[in-house]
Short mmCIF file of C-alpha atoms in Angstrom, two decimals:
data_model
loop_
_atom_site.label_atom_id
_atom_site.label_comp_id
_atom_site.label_asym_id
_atom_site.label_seq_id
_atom_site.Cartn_x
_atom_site.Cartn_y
_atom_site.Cartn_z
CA UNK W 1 84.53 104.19 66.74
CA UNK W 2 83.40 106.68 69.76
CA UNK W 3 86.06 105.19 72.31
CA UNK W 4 83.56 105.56 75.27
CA UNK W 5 85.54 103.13 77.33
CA UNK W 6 89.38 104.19 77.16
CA UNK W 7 87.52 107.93 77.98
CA UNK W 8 85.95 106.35 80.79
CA UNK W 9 88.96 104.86 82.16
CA UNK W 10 90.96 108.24 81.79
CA UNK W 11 88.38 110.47 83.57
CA UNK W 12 88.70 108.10 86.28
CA UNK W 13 91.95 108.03 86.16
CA UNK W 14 92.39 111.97 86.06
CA UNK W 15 90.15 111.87 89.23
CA UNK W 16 87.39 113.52 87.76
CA UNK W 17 83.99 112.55 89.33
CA UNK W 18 81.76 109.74 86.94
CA UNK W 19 78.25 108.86 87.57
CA UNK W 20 76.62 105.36 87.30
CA UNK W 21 73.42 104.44 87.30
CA UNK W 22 72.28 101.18 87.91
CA UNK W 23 69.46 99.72 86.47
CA UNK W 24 67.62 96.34 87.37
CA UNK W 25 63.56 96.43 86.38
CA UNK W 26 63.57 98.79 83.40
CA UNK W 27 63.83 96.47 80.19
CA UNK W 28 63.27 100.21 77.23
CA UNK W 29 65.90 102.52 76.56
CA UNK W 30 63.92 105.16 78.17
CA UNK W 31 65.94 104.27 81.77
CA UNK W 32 68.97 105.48 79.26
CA UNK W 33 67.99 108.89 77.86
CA UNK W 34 67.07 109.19 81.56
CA UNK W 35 70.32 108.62 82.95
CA UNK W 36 71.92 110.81 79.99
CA UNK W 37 70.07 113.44 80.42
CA UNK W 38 70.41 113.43 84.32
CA UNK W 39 74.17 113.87 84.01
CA UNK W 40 75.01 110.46 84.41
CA UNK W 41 78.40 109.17 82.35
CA UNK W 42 77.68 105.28 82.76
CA UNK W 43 75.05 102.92 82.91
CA UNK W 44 75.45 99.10 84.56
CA UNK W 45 73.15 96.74 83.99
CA UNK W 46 72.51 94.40 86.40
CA UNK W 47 71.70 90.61 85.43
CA UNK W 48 73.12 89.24 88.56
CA UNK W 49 69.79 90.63 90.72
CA UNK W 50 66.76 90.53 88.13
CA UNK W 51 65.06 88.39 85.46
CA UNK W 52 66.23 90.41 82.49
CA UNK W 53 67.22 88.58 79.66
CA UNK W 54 70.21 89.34 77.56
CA UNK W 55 68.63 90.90 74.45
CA UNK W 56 67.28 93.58 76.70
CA UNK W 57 70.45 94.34 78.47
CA UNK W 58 72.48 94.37 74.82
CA UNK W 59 69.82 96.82 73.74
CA UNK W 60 69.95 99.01 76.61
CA UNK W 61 73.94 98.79 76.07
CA UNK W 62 73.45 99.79 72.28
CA UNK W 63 71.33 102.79 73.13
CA UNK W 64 73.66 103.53 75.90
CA UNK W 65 76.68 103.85 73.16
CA UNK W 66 74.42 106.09 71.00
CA UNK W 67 74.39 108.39 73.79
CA UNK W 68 77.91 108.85 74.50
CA UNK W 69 77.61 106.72 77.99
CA UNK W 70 79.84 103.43 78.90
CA UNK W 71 77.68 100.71 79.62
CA UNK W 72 78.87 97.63 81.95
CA UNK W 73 76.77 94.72 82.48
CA UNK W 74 76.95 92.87 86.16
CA UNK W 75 76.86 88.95 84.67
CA UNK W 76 75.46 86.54 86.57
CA UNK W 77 77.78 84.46 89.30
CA UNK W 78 80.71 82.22 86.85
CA UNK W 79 78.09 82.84 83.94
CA UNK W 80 81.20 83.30 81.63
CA UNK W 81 79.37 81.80 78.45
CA UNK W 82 76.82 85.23 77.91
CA UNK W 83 79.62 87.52 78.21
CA UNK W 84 80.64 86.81 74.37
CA UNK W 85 77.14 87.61 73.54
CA UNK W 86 76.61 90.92 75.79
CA UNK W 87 79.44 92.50 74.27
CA UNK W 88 78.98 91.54 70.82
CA UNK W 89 75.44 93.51 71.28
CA UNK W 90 76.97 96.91 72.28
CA UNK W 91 78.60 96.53 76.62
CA UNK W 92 81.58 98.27 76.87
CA UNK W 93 82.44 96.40 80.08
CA UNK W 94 81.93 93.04 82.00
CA UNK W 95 81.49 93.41 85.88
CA UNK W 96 82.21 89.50 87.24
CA UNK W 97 80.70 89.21 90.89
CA UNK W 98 81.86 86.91 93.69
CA UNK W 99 85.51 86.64 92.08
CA UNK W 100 87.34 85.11 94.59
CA UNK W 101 90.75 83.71 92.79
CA UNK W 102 92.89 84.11 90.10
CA UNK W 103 92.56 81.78 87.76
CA UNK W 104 88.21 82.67 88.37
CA UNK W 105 89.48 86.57 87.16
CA UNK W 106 91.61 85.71 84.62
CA UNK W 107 88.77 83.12 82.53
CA UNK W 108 86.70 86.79 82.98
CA UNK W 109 89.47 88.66 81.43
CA UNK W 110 90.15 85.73 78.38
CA UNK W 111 86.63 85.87 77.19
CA UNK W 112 86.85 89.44 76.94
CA UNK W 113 89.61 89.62 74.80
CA UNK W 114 90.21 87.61 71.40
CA UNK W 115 93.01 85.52 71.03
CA UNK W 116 95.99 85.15 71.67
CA UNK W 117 95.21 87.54 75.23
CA UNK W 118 91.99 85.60 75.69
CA UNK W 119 89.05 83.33 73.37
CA UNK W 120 86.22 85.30 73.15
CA UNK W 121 84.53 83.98 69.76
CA UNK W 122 85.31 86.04 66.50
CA UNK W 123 82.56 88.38 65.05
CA UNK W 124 82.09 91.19 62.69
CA UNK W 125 79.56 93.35 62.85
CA UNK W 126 79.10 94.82 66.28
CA UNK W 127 76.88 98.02 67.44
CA UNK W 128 80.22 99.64 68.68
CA UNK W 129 81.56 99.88 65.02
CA UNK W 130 78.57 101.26 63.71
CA UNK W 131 77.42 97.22 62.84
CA UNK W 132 79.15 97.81 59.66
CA UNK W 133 81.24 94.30 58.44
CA UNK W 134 85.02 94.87 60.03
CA UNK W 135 87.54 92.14 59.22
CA UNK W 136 89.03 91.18 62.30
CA UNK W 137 92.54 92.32 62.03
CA UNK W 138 90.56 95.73 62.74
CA UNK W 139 87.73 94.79 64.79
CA UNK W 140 89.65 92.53 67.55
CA UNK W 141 92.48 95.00 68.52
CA UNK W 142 89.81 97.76 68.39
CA UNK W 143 87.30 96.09 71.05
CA UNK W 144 90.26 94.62 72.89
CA UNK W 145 91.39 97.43 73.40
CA UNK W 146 88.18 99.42 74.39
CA UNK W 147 86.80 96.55 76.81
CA UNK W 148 86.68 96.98 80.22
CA UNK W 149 86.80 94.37 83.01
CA UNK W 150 85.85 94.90 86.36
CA UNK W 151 86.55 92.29 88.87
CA UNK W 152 83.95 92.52 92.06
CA UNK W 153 85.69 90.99 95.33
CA UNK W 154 82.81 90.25 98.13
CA UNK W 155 84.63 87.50 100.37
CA UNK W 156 87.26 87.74 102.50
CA UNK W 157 88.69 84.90 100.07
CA UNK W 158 88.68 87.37 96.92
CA UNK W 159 90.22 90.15 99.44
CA UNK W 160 93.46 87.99 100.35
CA UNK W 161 93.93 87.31 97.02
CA UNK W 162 93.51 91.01 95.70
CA UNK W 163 97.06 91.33 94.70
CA UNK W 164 97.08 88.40 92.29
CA UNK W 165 94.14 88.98 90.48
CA UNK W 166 94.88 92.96 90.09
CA UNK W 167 98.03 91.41 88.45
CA UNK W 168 96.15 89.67 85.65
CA UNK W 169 96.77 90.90 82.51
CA UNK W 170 93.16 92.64 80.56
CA UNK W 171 91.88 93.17 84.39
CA UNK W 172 91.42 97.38 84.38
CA UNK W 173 89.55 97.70 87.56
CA UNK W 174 88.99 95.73 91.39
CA UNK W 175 86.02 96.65 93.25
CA UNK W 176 84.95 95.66 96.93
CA UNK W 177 81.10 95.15 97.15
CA UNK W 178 80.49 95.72 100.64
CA UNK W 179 77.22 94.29 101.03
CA UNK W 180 77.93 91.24 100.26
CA UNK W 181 82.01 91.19 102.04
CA UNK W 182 79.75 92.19 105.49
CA UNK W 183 77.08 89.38 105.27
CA UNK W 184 80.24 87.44 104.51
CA UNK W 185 81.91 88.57 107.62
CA UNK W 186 78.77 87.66 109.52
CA UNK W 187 77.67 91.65 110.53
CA UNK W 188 75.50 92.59 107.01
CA UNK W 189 75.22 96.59 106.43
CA UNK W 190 77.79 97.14 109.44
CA UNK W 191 80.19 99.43 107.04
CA UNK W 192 81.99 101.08 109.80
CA UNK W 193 83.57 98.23 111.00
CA UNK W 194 87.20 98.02 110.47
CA UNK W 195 87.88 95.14 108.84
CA UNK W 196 85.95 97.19 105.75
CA UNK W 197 88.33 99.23 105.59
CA UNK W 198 91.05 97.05 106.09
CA UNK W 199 89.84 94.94 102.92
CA UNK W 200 89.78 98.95 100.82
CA UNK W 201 93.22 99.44 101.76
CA UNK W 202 94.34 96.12 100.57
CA UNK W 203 92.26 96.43 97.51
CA UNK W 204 93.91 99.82 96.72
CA UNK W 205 97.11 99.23 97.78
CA UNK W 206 96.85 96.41 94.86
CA UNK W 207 95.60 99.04 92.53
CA UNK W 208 98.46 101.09 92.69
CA UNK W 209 100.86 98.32 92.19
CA UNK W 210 99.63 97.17 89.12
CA UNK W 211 97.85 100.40 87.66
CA UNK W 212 94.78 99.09 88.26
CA UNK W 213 91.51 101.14 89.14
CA UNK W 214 89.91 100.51 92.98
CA UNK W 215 85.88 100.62 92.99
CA UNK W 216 84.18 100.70 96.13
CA UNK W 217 79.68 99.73 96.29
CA UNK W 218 77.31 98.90 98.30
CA UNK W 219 77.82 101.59 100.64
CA UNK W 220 75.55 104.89 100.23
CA UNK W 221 75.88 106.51 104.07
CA UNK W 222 78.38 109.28 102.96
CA UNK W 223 79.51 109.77 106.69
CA UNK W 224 80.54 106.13 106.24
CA UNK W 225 81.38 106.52 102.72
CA UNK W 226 83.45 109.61 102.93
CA UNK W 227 86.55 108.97 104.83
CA UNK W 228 87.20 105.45 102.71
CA UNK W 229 87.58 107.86 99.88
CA UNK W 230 91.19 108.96 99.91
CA UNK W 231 92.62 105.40 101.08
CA UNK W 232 92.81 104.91 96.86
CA UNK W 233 89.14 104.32 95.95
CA UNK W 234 88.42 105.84 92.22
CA UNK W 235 85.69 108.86 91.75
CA UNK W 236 83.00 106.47 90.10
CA UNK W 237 79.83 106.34 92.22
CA UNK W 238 76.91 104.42 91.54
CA UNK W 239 73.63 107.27 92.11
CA UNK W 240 71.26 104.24 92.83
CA UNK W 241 69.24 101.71 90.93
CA UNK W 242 66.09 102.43 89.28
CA UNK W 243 63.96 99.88 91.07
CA UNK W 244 65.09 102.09 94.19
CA UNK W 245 64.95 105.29 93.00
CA UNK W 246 61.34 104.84 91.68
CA UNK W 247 59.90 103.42 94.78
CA UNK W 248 61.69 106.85 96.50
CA UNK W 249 59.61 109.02 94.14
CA UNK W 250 56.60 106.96 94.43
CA UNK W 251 56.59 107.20 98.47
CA UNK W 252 57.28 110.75 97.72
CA UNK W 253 54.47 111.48 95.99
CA UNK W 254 52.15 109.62 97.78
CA UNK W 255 53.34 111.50 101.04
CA UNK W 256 52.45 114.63 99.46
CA UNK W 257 48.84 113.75 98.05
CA UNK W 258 48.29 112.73 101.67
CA UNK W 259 49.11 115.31 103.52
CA UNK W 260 46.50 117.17 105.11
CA UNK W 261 45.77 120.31 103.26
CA UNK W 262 46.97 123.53 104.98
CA UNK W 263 44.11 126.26 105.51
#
């Protein structure tokens, strides 16, 4: 099996700069050979913030795999019951949003994982393995071990409990999404203020102690962006969505058919 995820993890983990893209509106694997070919090493789909159903995301995973990228899928707020389902049909990792205690991680990380580390229903045949019949005495410690879980922290609840849940076992990764933790705090988009950066030094500070992996979204003003860096945050960053990055083009282009024509 092409081990996209454990390579994932280790180029992270070797500090060596991964690409994201995030995609929300496009529902064909074109939005894939698009980010492959643009240099991109992951893809996250993102069910949390559009209609998409979960046979599109799973085939947007799939074609994702075929390509060599790592494909997360953002689920839905406590919508453990699809995660089963995503993975079966080809994500190589769960992102669970608005995490904001221990026990809420740790029912993320158990229906990653078949038993006895967690209950995620057995199966066979998964795009991962090539959908060829596995028995599970292969397939489970293969996807267990290839699964990632990344545990999004956007209140200041999730924040003071950082520590605990970066100490859950089948939890590879903590990320702050700052858009959210600042509408929390009651000043939305207002990055620079320190109690951001307060909640990324906690959040990597937990990291390290467990040898966990610190995310850090939401936040795409590099001046802002920039000097959080080296507090412990990881080298994945998320390009943009495509829902944003076509209406960019699109205003593009229609600023330059309407320009006046120069003589």
């Amino acid at each position: 099996m092409p081990d996209h995820s454990s390579g994932f993890l280790d180029r992270l983990r070797s500090g060596e700069l991964s690409l994201q893209l995030s995609i929300r509106s496009s529902r064909t694997t074109d939005i894939v050979h698009i980010a492959h070919s643009t240099g991109h090493h992951s893809i996250m789909v993102d069910l949390e913030h559009s209609t998409m159903s979960t046979d599109a995301a799973a085939n947007l995973c799939a074609a994702a795999g075929s390509l060599g990228l790592t494909a997360f899928v953002r689920v839905p707020e406590r919508e453990y019951g699809m995660i089963g389902r995503l993975l079966d049909g080809g994500a190589h990792g769960v992102i669970a949003p608005r995490i904001e205690t221990a026990e809420e991680a740790r029912t993320v990380a158990r229906a990653c994982r078949f038993a006895p580390r967690g209950q995620r229903s057995q199966t066979n045949m998964v795009p991962q393995l090539g959908m060829r019949p596995t028995p599970a005495k292969e397939l489970n410690p293969a996807l267990d071990a290839t699964t990632i879980v990344q545990i999004l922290l956007e209140t200041p609840a999730g924040v003071a409990n950082a520590d605990a849940i970066a100490a859950i076992d089948g939890v590879d990764m903590l990320a702050l999404g700052a858009n959210d933790f600042t509408a929390e705090l009651g000043i939305p988009g207002q990055y620079g203020d320190p109690r951001v950066k307060e909640a990324v030094t906690a959040l990597a500070a937990a990291c390290r102690r467990h040898g966990k992996l610190m995310v850090l979204g939401g936040i795409g003003d590099r001046a802002i962006l920039d000097p959080l860096l080296p507090l412990g945050v990881c080298a994945l960053r998320i390009t943009g969505t495509d829902t944003a990055l076509l209406f960019s083009a699109a205003k593009l282009a229609a600023d330059r058919a309407s320009a006046p024509i120069a003589v």
